[in-house]
Coordinates of C-alpha atoms in Angstrom, one line a residue:
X99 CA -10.8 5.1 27.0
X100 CA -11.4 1.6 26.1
X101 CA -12.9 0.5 22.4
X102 CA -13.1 -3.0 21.2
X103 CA -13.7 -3.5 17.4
X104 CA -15.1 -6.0 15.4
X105 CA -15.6 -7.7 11.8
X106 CA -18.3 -10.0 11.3
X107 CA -20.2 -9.0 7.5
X108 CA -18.2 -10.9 4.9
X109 CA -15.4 -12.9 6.1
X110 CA -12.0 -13.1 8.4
X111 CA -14.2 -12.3 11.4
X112 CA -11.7 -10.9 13.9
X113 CA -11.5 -8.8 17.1
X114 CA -9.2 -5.8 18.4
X115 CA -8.9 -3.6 21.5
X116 CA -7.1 -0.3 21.6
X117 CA -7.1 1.2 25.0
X118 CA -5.9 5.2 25.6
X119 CA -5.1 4.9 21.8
X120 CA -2.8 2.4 21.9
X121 CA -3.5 -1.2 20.3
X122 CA -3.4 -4.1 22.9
X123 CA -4.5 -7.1 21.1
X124 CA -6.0 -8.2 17.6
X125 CA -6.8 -11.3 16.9
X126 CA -8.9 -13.1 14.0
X127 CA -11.4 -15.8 14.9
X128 CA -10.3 -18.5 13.0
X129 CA -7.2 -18.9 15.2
X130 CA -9.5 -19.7 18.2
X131 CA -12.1 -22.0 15.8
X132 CA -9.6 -23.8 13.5
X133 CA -12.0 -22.3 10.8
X134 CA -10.1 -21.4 7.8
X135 CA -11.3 -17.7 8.0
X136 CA -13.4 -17.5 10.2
X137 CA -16.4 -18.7 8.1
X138 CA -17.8 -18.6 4.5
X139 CA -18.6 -15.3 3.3
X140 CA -22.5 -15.8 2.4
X141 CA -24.7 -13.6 3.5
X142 CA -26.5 -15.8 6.0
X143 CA -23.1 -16.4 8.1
X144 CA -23.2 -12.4 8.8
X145 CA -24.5 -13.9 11.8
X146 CA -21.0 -15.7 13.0
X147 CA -19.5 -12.9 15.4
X148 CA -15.6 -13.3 16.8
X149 CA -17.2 -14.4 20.4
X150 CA -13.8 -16.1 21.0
X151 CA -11.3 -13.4 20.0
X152 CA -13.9 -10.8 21.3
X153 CA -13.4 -12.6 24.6
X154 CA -10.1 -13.1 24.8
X155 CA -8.8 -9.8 23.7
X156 CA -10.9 -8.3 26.4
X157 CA -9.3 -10.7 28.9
X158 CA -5.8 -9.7 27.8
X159 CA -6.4 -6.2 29.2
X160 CA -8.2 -7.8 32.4
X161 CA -11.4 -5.9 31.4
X162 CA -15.4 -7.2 31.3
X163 CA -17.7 -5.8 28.6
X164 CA -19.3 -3.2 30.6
X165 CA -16.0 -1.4 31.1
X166 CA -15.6 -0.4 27.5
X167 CA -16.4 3.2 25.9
X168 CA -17.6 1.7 22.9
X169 CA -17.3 -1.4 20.1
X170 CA -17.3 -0.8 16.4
X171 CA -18.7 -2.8 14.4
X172 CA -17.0 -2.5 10.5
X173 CA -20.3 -2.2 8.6
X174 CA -23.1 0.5 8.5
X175 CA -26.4 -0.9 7.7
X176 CA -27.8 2.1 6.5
X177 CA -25.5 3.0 3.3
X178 CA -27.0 -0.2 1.8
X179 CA -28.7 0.6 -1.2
X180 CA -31.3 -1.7 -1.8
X181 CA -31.7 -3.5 -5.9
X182 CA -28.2 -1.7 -6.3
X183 CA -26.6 -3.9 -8.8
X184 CA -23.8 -5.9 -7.1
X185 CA -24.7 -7.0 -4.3
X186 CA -26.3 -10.1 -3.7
X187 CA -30.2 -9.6 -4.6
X188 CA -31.3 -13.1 -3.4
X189 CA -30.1 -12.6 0.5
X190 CA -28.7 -8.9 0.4
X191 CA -31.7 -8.2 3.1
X192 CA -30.8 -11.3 5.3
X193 CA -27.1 -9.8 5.8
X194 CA -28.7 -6.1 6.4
X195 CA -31.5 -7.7 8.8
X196 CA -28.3 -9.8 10.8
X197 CA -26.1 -6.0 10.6
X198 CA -29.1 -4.1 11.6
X199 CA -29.4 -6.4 14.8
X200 CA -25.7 -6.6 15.4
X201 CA -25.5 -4.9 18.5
X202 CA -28.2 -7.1 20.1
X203 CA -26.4 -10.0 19.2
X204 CA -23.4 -8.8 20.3
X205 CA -25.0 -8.2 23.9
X206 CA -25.7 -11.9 24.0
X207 CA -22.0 -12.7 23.2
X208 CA -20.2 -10.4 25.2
X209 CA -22.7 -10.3 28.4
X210 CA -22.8 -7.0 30.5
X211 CA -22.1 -4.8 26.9
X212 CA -25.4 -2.2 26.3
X213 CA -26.4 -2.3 22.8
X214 CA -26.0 1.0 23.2
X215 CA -22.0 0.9 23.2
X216 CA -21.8 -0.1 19.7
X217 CA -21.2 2.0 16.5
X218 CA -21.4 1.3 12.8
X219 CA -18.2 2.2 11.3
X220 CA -18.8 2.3 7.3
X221 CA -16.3 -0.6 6.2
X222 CA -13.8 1.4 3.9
X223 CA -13.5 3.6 6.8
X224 CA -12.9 0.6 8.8
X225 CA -10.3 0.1 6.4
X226 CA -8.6 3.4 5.6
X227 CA -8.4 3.5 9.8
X228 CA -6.3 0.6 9.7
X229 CA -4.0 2.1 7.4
X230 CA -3.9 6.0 8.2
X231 CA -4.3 6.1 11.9
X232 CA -1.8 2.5 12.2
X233 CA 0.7 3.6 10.4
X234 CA 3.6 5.6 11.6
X235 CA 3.0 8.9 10.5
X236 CA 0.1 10.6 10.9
X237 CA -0.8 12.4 7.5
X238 CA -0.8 10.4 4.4
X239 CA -3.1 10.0 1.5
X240 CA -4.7 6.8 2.0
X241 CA -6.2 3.4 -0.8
X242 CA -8.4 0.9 -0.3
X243 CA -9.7 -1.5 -2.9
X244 CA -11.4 -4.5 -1.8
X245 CA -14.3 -6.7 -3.1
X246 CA -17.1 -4.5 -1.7
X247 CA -18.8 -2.7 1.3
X248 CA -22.3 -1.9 2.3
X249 CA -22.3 0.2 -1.3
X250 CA -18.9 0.9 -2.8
X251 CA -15.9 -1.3 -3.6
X252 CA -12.9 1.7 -3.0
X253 CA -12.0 4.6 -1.0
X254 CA -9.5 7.3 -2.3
X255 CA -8.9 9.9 0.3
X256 CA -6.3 11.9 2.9
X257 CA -5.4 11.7 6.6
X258 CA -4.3 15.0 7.8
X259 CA -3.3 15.3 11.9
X260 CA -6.1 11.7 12.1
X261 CA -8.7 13.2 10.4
X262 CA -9.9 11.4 7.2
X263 CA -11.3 13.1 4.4
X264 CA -12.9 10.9 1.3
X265 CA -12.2 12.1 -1.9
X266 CA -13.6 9.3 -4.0
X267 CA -15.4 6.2 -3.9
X268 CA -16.4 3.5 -6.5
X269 CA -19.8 2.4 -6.5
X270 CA -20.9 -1.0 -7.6
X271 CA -21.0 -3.3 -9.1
X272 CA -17.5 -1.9 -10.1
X273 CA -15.3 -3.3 -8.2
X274 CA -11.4 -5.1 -8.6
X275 CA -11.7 -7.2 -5.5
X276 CA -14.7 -8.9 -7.4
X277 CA -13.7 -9.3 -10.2
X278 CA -9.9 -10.4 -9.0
X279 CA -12.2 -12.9 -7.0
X280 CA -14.3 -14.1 -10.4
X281 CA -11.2 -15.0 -11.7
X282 CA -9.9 -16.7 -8.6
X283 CA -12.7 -18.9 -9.0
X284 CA -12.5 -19.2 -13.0
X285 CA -9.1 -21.0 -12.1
X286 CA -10.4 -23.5 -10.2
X287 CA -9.5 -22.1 -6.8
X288 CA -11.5 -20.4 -3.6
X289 CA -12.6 -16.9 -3.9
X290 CA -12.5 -14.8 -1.1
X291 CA -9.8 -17.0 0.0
X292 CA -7.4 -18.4 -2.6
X293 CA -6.5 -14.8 -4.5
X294 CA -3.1 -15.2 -3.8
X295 CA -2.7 -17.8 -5.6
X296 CA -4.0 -16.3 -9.0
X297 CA -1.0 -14.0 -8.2
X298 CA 1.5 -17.0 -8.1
X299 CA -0.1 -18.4 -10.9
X300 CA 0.7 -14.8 -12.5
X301 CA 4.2 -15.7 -12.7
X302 CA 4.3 -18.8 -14.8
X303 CA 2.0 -17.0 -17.8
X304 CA 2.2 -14.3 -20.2
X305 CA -0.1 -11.6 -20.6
X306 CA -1.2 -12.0 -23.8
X307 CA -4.6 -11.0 -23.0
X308 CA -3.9 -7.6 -21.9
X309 CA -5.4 -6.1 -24.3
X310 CA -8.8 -7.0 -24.1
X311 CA -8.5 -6.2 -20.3
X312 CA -7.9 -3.1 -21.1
X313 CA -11.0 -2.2 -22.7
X314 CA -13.0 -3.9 -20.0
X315 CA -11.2 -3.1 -16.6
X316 CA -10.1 0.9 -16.8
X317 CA -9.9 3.8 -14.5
X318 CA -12.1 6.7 -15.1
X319 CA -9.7 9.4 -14.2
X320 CA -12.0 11.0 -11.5
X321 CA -10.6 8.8 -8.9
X322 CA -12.7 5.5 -9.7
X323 CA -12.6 2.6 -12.2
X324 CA -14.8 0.6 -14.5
X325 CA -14.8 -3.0 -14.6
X326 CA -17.5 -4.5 -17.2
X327 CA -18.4 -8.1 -17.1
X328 CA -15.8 -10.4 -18.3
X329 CA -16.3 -14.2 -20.3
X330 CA -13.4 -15.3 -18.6
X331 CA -14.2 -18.9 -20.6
X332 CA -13.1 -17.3 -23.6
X333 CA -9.8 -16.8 -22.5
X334 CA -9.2 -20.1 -20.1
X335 CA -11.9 -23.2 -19.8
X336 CA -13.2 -22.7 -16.7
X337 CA -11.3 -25.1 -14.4
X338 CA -12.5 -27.7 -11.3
X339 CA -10.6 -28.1 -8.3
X340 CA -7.5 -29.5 -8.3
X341 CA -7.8 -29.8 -12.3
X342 CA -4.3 -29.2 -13.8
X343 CA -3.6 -25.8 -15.4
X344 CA -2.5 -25.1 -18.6
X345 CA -1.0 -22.3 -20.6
X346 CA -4.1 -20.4 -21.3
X347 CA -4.6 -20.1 -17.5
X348 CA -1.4 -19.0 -16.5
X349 CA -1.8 -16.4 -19.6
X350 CA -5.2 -15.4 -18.2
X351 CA -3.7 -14.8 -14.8
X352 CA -1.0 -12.8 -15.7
X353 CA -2.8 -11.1 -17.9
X354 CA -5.2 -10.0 -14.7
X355 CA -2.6 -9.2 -12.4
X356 CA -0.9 -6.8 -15.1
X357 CA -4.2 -4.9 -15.1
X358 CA -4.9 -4.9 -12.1
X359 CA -1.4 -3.3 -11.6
X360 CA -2.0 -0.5 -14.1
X361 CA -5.8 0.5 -13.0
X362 CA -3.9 1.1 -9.1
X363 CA -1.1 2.7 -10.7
X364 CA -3.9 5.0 -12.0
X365 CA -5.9 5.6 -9.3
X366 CA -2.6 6.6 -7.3
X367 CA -1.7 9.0 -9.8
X368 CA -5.1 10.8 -9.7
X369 CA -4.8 10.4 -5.6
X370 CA -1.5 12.0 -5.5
X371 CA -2.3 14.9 -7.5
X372 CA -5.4 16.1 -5.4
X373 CA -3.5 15.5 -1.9
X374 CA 0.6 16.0 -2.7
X375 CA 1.1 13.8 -0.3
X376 CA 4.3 12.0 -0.2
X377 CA 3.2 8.8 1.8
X378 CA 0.5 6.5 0.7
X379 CA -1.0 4.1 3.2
X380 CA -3.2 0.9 2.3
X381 CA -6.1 -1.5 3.2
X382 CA -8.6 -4.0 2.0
X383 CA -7.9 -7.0 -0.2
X384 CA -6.1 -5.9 -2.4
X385 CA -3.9 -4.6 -0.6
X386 CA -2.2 -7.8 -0.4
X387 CA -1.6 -8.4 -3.4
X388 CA 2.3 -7.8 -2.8
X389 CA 3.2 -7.8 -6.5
X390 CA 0.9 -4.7 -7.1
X391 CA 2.2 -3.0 -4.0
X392 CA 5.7 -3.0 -5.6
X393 CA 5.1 -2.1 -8.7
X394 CA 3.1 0.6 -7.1
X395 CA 5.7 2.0 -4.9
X396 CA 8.3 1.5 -8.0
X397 CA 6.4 3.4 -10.6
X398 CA 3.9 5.4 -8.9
X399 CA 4.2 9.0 -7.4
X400 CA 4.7 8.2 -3.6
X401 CA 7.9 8.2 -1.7
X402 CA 6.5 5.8 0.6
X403 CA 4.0 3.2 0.9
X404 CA 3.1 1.5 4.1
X405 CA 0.7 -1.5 4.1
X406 CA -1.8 -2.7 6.9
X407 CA -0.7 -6.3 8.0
X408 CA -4.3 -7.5 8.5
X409 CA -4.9 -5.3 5.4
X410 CA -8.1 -7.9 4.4
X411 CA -11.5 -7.7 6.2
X412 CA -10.0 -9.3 9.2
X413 CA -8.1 -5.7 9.4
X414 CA -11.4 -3.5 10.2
X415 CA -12.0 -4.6 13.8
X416 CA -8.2 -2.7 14.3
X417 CA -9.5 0.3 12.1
X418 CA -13.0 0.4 13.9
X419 CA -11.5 0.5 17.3
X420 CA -9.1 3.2 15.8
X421 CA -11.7 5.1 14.7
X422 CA -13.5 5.4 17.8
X423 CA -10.8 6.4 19.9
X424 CA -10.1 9.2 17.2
X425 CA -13.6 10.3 17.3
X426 CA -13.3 10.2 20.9
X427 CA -10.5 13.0 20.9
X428 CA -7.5 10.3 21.8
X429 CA -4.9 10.3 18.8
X430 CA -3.7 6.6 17.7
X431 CA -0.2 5.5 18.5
X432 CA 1.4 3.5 15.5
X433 CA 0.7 -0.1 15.1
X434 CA 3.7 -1.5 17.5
X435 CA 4.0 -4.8 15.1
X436 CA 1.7 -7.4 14.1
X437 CA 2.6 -9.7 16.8
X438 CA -0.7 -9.0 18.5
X439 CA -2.1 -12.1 19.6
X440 CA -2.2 -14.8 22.0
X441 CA 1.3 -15.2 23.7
X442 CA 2.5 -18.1 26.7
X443 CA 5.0 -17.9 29.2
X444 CA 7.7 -20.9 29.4
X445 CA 6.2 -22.1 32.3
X446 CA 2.9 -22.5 30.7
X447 CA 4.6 -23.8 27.6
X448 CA 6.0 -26.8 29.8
X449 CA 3.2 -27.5 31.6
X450 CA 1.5 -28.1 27.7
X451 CA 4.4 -30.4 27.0
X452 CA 4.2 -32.4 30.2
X453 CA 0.5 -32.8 29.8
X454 CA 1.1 -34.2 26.4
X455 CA 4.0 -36.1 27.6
X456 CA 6.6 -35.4 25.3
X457 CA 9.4 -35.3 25.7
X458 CA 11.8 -31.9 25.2
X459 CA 14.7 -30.3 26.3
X460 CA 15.7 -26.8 27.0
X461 CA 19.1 -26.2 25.1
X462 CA 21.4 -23.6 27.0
X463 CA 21.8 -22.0 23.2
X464 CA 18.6 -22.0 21.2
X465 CA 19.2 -19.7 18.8
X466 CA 22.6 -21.8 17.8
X467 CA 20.5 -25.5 18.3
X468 CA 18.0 -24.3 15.5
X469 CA 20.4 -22.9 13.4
X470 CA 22.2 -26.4 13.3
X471 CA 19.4 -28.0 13.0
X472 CA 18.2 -25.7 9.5
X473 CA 21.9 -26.4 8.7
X474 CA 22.0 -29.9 8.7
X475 CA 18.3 -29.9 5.9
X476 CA 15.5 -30.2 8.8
X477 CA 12.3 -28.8 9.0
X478 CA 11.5 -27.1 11.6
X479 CA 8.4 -25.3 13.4
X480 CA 8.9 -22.2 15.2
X481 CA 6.7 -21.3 18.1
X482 CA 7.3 -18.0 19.7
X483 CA 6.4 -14.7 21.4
X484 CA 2.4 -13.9 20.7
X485 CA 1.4 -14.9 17.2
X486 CA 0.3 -12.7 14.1
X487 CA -2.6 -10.9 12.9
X488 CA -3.3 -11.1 9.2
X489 CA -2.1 -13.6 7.0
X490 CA 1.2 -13.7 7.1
X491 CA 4.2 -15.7 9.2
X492 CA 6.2 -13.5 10.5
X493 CA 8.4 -15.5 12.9
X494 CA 5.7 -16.3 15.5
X495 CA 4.1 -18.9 13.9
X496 CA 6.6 -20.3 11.4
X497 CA 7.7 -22.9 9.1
X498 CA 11.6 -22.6 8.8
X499 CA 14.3 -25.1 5.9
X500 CA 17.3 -24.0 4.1
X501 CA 17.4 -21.6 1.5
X502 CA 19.9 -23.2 -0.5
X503 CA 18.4 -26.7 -1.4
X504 CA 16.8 -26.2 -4.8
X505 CA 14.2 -29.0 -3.7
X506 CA 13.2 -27.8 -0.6
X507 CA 10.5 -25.8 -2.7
X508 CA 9.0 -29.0 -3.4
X509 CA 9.3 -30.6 -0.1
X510 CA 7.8 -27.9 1.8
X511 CA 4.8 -27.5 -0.7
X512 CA 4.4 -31.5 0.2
X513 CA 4.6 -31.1 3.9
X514 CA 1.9 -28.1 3.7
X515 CA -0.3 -30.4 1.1
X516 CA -0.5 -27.3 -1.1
X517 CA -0.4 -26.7 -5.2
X518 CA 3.6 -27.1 -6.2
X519 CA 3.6 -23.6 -7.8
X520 CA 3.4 -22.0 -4.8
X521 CA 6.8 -19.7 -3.1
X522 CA 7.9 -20.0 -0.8
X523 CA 9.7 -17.1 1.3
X524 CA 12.7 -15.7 2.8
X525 CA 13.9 -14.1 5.9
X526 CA 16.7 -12.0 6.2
X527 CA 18.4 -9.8 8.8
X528 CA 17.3 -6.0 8.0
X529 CA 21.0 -5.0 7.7
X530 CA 22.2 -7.7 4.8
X531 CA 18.8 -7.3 2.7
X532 CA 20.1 -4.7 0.3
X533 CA 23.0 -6.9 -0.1
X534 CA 20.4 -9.8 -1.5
X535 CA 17.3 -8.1 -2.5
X536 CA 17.0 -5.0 -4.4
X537 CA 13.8 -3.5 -6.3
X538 CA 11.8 -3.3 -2.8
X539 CA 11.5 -1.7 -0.2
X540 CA 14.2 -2.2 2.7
X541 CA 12.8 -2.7 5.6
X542 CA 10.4 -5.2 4.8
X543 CA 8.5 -6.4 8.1
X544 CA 5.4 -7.5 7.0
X545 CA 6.0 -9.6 3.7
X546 CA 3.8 -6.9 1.4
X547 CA 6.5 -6.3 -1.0
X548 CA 8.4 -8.8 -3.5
X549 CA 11.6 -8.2 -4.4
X550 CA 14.2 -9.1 -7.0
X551 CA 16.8 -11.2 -6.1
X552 CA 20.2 -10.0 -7.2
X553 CA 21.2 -12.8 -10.4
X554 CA 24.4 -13.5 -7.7
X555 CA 22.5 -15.2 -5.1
X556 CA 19.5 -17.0 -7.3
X557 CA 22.1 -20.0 -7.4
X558 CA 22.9 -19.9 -3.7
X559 CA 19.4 -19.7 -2.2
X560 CA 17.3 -21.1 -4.8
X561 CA 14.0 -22.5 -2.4
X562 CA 13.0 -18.9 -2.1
X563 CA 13.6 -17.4 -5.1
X564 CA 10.0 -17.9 -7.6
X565 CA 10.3 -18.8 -11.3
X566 CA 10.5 -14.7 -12.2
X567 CA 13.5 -14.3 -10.2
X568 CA 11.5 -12.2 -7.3
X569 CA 11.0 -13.0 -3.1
X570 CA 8.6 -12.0 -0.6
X571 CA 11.0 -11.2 1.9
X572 CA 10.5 -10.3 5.9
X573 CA 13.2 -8.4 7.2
X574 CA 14.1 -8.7 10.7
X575 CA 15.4 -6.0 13.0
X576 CA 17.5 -7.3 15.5
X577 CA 16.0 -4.6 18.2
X578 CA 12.9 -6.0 17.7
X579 CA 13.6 -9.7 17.9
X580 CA 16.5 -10.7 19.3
X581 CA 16.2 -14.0 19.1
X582 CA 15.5 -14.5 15.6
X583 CA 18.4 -12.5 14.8
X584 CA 20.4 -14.4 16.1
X585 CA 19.1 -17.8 14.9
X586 CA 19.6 -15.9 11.7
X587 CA 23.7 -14.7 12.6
X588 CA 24.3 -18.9 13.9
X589 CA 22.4 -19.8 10.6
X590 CA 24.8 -17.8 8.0
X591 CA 27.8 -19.2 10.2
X592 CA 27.3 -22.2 9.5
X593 CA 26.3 -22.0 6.0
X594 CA 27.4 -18.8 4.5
X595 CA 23.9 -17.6 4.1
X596 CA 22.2 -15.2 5.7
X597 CA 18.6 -16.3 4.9
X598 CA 16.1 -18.9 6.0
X599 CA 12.9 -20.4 4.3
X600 CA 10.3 -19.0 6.3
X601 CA 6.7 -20.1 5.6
X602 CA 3.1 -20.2 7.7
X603 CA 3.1 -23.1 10.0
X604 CA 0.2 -24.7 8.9
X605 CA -1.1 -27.3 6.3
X606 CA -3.4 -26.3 3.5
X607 CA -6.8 -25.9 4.7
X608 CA -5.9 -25.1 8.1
X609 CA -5.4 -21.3 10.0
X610 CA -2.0 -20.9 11.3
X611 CA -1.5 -22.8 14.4
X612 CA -2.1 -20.4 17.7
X613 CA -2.0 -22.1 20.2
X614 CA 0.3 -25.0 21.9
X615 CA -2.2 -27.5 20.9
X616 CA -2.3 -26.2 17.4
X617 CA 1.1 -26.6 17.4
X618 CA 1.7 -30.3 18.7
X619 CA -1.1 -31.9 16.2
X620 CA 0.8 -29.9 13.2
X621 CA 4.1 -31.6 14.3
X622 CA 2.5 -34.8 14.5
X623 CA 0.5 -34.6 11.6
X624 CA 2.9 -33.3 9.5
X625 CA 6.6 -34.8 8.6
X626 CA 8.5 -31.8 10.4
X627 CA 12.0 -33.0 11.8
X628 CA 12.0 -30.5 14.7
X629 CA 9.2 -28.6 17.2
X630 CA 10.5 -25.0 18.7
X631 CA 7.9 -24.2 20.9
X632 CA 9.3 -20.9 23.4
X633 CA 12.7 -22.5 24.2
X634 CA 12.1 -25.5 24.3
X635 CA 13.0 -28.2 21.4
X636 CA 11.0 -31.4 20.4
X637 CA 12.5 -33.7 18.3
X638 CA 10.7 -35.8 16.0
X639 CA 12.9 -39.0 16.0
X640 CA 12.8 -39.0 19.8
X641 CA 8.9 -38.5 20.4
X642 CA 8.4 -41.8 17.6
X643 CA 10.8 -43.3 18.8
X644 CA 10.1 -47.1 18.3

């Protein structure tokens, strides 16, 4: 059976098709529009729908609308409670009204679909799908914590054999994602969009407001939370963009990020009593806040933790499809990797390059020519295989530099156009992590986890390691890209280190380049020394060449 799913409500509109159970594609919309996430999330955008990765997932499998068994659609209308503090009184009824007539609209966008096909999917189902029924085992007790749904801001519950069964639920307005957003904004950044960089911020501050937090954001110990309103101006002067930061802010952010770290430790406690479950999966926002999610796995009852890649809205349209197909009596394989987009043969790659008219070559040894090239302090773009869904680079769509120059913190930061406290991140083979990293979990595909770097390599690969000593590392497995590996193995041979910088390839504003295009206007926008796009190599010198 063949179910699309999409997300469309709030943000990070994105598409994803799982046929006989098995994922095929996912893709997020702002890859195709160049949209940085898809769209703003108002309620009079619920309108927006992922036309383009709706289209071209369907197009990966070679099938037309009217083949499918059903599309989910990550929000249910009906659980909206109307005057129900939280949500947006002013145009709460616009984005019910645009849900309520989703499946119309989606008949327009996707021609030959019946209305008929498509299913609400509550969104923290959506979400705990993307987690439960992804991961790779089937029963686990299962997290999600995000800004909001149609009424609730959490979902605390068990997957047993694919079936999911809620055991709590946070109403609003009490919510963590909303109020990690308030803050987000308080600090001068985006909300909805900018979260991780409150987290960054984190690092640089102390958490001398703690305290106070504490009596305003608490669990409940029945499986929810309360968070009461907050003055965050009488902590930190509410800042403008781009404003510098002082103290007090940093202070304020740490301060938040502890907090928030102690309420989830809660709420996993009470979730591991009532279930006994070993493994805990997660989804929604929050869920990418990777300092939480170690200090979660670290302290908190669960053997394991496994994290949905896409685990922000963009994640749903994967957990809506999932969710049909369960429903529909076909058990979900595990997520095969997050490598789920649009992918191009060599051939196709060329013909891009020769339309543009630049000029490449095709070394006999490409792993070895890149690793030289990251040897001798160049920047360079790696293009390869089908490119990522969620927010991270994970070697698809990459910006690569040497670990071991101190300034190539800065430098990167500069070619991305982004704020200078930012990290920037390792990659590391699978096998030589421990040897690095410790306090974190090993393997680490999906960068979801930090980890501290062991005080003998801080000095030797300082561009990745963050002012509190800690990385968010991806480790590779050789088995599952070969070529990577063994940039990585012609990398540490000529340098002694078995780590490279590895960052999205984009600049600040921007979604991650996709597609070839993408690709070529970063390079020549941006002051990267080299272009890796499939196996071929574009050097900068030689395409502005005087």
């Amino acid at each position: 059976m063949k179910f699309l799913g999409l997300n469309a409500i709030f943000h990070d509109p994105a598409a994803a098709l799982v046929v006989d159970g098995e994922v095929v594609a996912a893709a997020e919309e702002e890859r195709f529009s160049r949209r940085k996430h898809g769209k703003r999330p108002v309620p009079f955008s619920a309108w927006e729908l992922p036309e383009q990765a709706a289209a071209w997932c369907l197009a990966r499998a070679g099938l037309e609308p009217e083949d499918l068994d059903g599309v989910a659609y990550s929000y249910d209308p009906a659980l909206v409670r109307p005057g129900q503090q939280g949500l947006d009184e002013r145009w709460e009824d616009l984005r019910t009204t645009y849900a309520r007539r989703a499946p119309n609209f989606l008949a327009t966008a996707l021609p030959g679909l019946d209305p008929a096909q498509v299913r609400y999917v509550p969104h923290h189902v959506a979400h705990a799908a993307s987690a439960g029924l992804a991961a790779p085992y089937r029963d686990s007790a299962v997290l999600v914590c995000d800004g909001r749904g149609e009424a609730v801001s959490h979902l605390a519950g068990r997957y047993a054999d694919g079936e999911l069964t809620v055991l709590a639920a946070q109403e609003l307005p009490h919510s963590l994602g909303l109020m990690y957003e308030e803050v987000t904004e308080h600090l001068g950044f985006m909300r909805s969009s900018d979260e991780y960089k409150v987290m960054a911020m984190a690092s640089y501050g102390e958490p001398r407001f703690l305290g106070e937090l504490r009596e305003l954001i608490r669990a409940t110990g029945d499986g929810g939370f309360r968070v009461e309103p907050v003055d965050w101006a009488g902590y930190a002067k509410r800042l403008g963009r781009g404003e510098p930061w002082s103290e007090d802010h940093a202070d304020l952010a740490a301060s938040v990020q502890q907090r928030l770290e102690e309420v989830l430790l809660d709420l996993a406690r009470w979730l591991h009593e009532r279930t006994g479950e070993r493994r805990l999966t997660m989804a929604g926002g929050v869920a990418l806040n990777c300092v939480a999610n170690t200090r979660l796995l670290a302290e908190g009852p669960f053997e394991e933790l496994w994290v949905q890649p896409a685990a922000g809205d963009a994640g749903t349209a994967l957990g809506g499809a999932l969710h049909l197909a369960q429903a529909a009596g076909e058990p979900a394989a595990p997520m095969p990797g997050a490598d789920l987009g649009r992918g191009w043969t060599d051939e196709e790659l060329a013909a891009w390059l020769d339309a543009a008219r630049v000029p490449y070559e095709r070394p006999a040894d490409l792993a070895a020519a890149v690793a030289a090239e990251l040897a001798a302090d160049r920047i360079v773009a790696w293009f390869q295989g089908r490119s990522e869904y969620g927010p991270r680079a994970l070697g698809r769509r990459s910006l690569m530099a040497h670990p071991g120059r101190a300034a190539n913190t800065e430098r990167l930061n500069d070619v991305k156009g982004r704020e200078q406290f930012r990290p920037i991140a390792p990659m590391v083979l699978a096998e030589r992590a421990a040897a690095i990293f410790e306090r974190g979990p090993i393997p680490s595909p999906y960068m979801l986890f930090v980890h501290d770097v062991r005080p003998e390599w801080r000095d030797r690969i300082p561009a990745v390691v963050h002012v509190d000593g800690t990385a968010r590392i991806q480790t590779v497995d050789r088995a599952d890209d070969p070529l990577l590996a063994r940039m990585l193995e012609e990398f540490e041979v000529r340098t002694g280190l078995p780590v490279v910088v590895n960052t999205s390839l984009n600049t600040a504003g921007r979604p991650m380049v996709d597609d070839p295009r993408d690709a070529l206007e970063c390079f020549g926008s941006a002051p990267v020394d080299l272009l890796v796009l499939g196996p071929y190599l574009i050097h900068r010198g030689r395409v502005f060449a005087s």
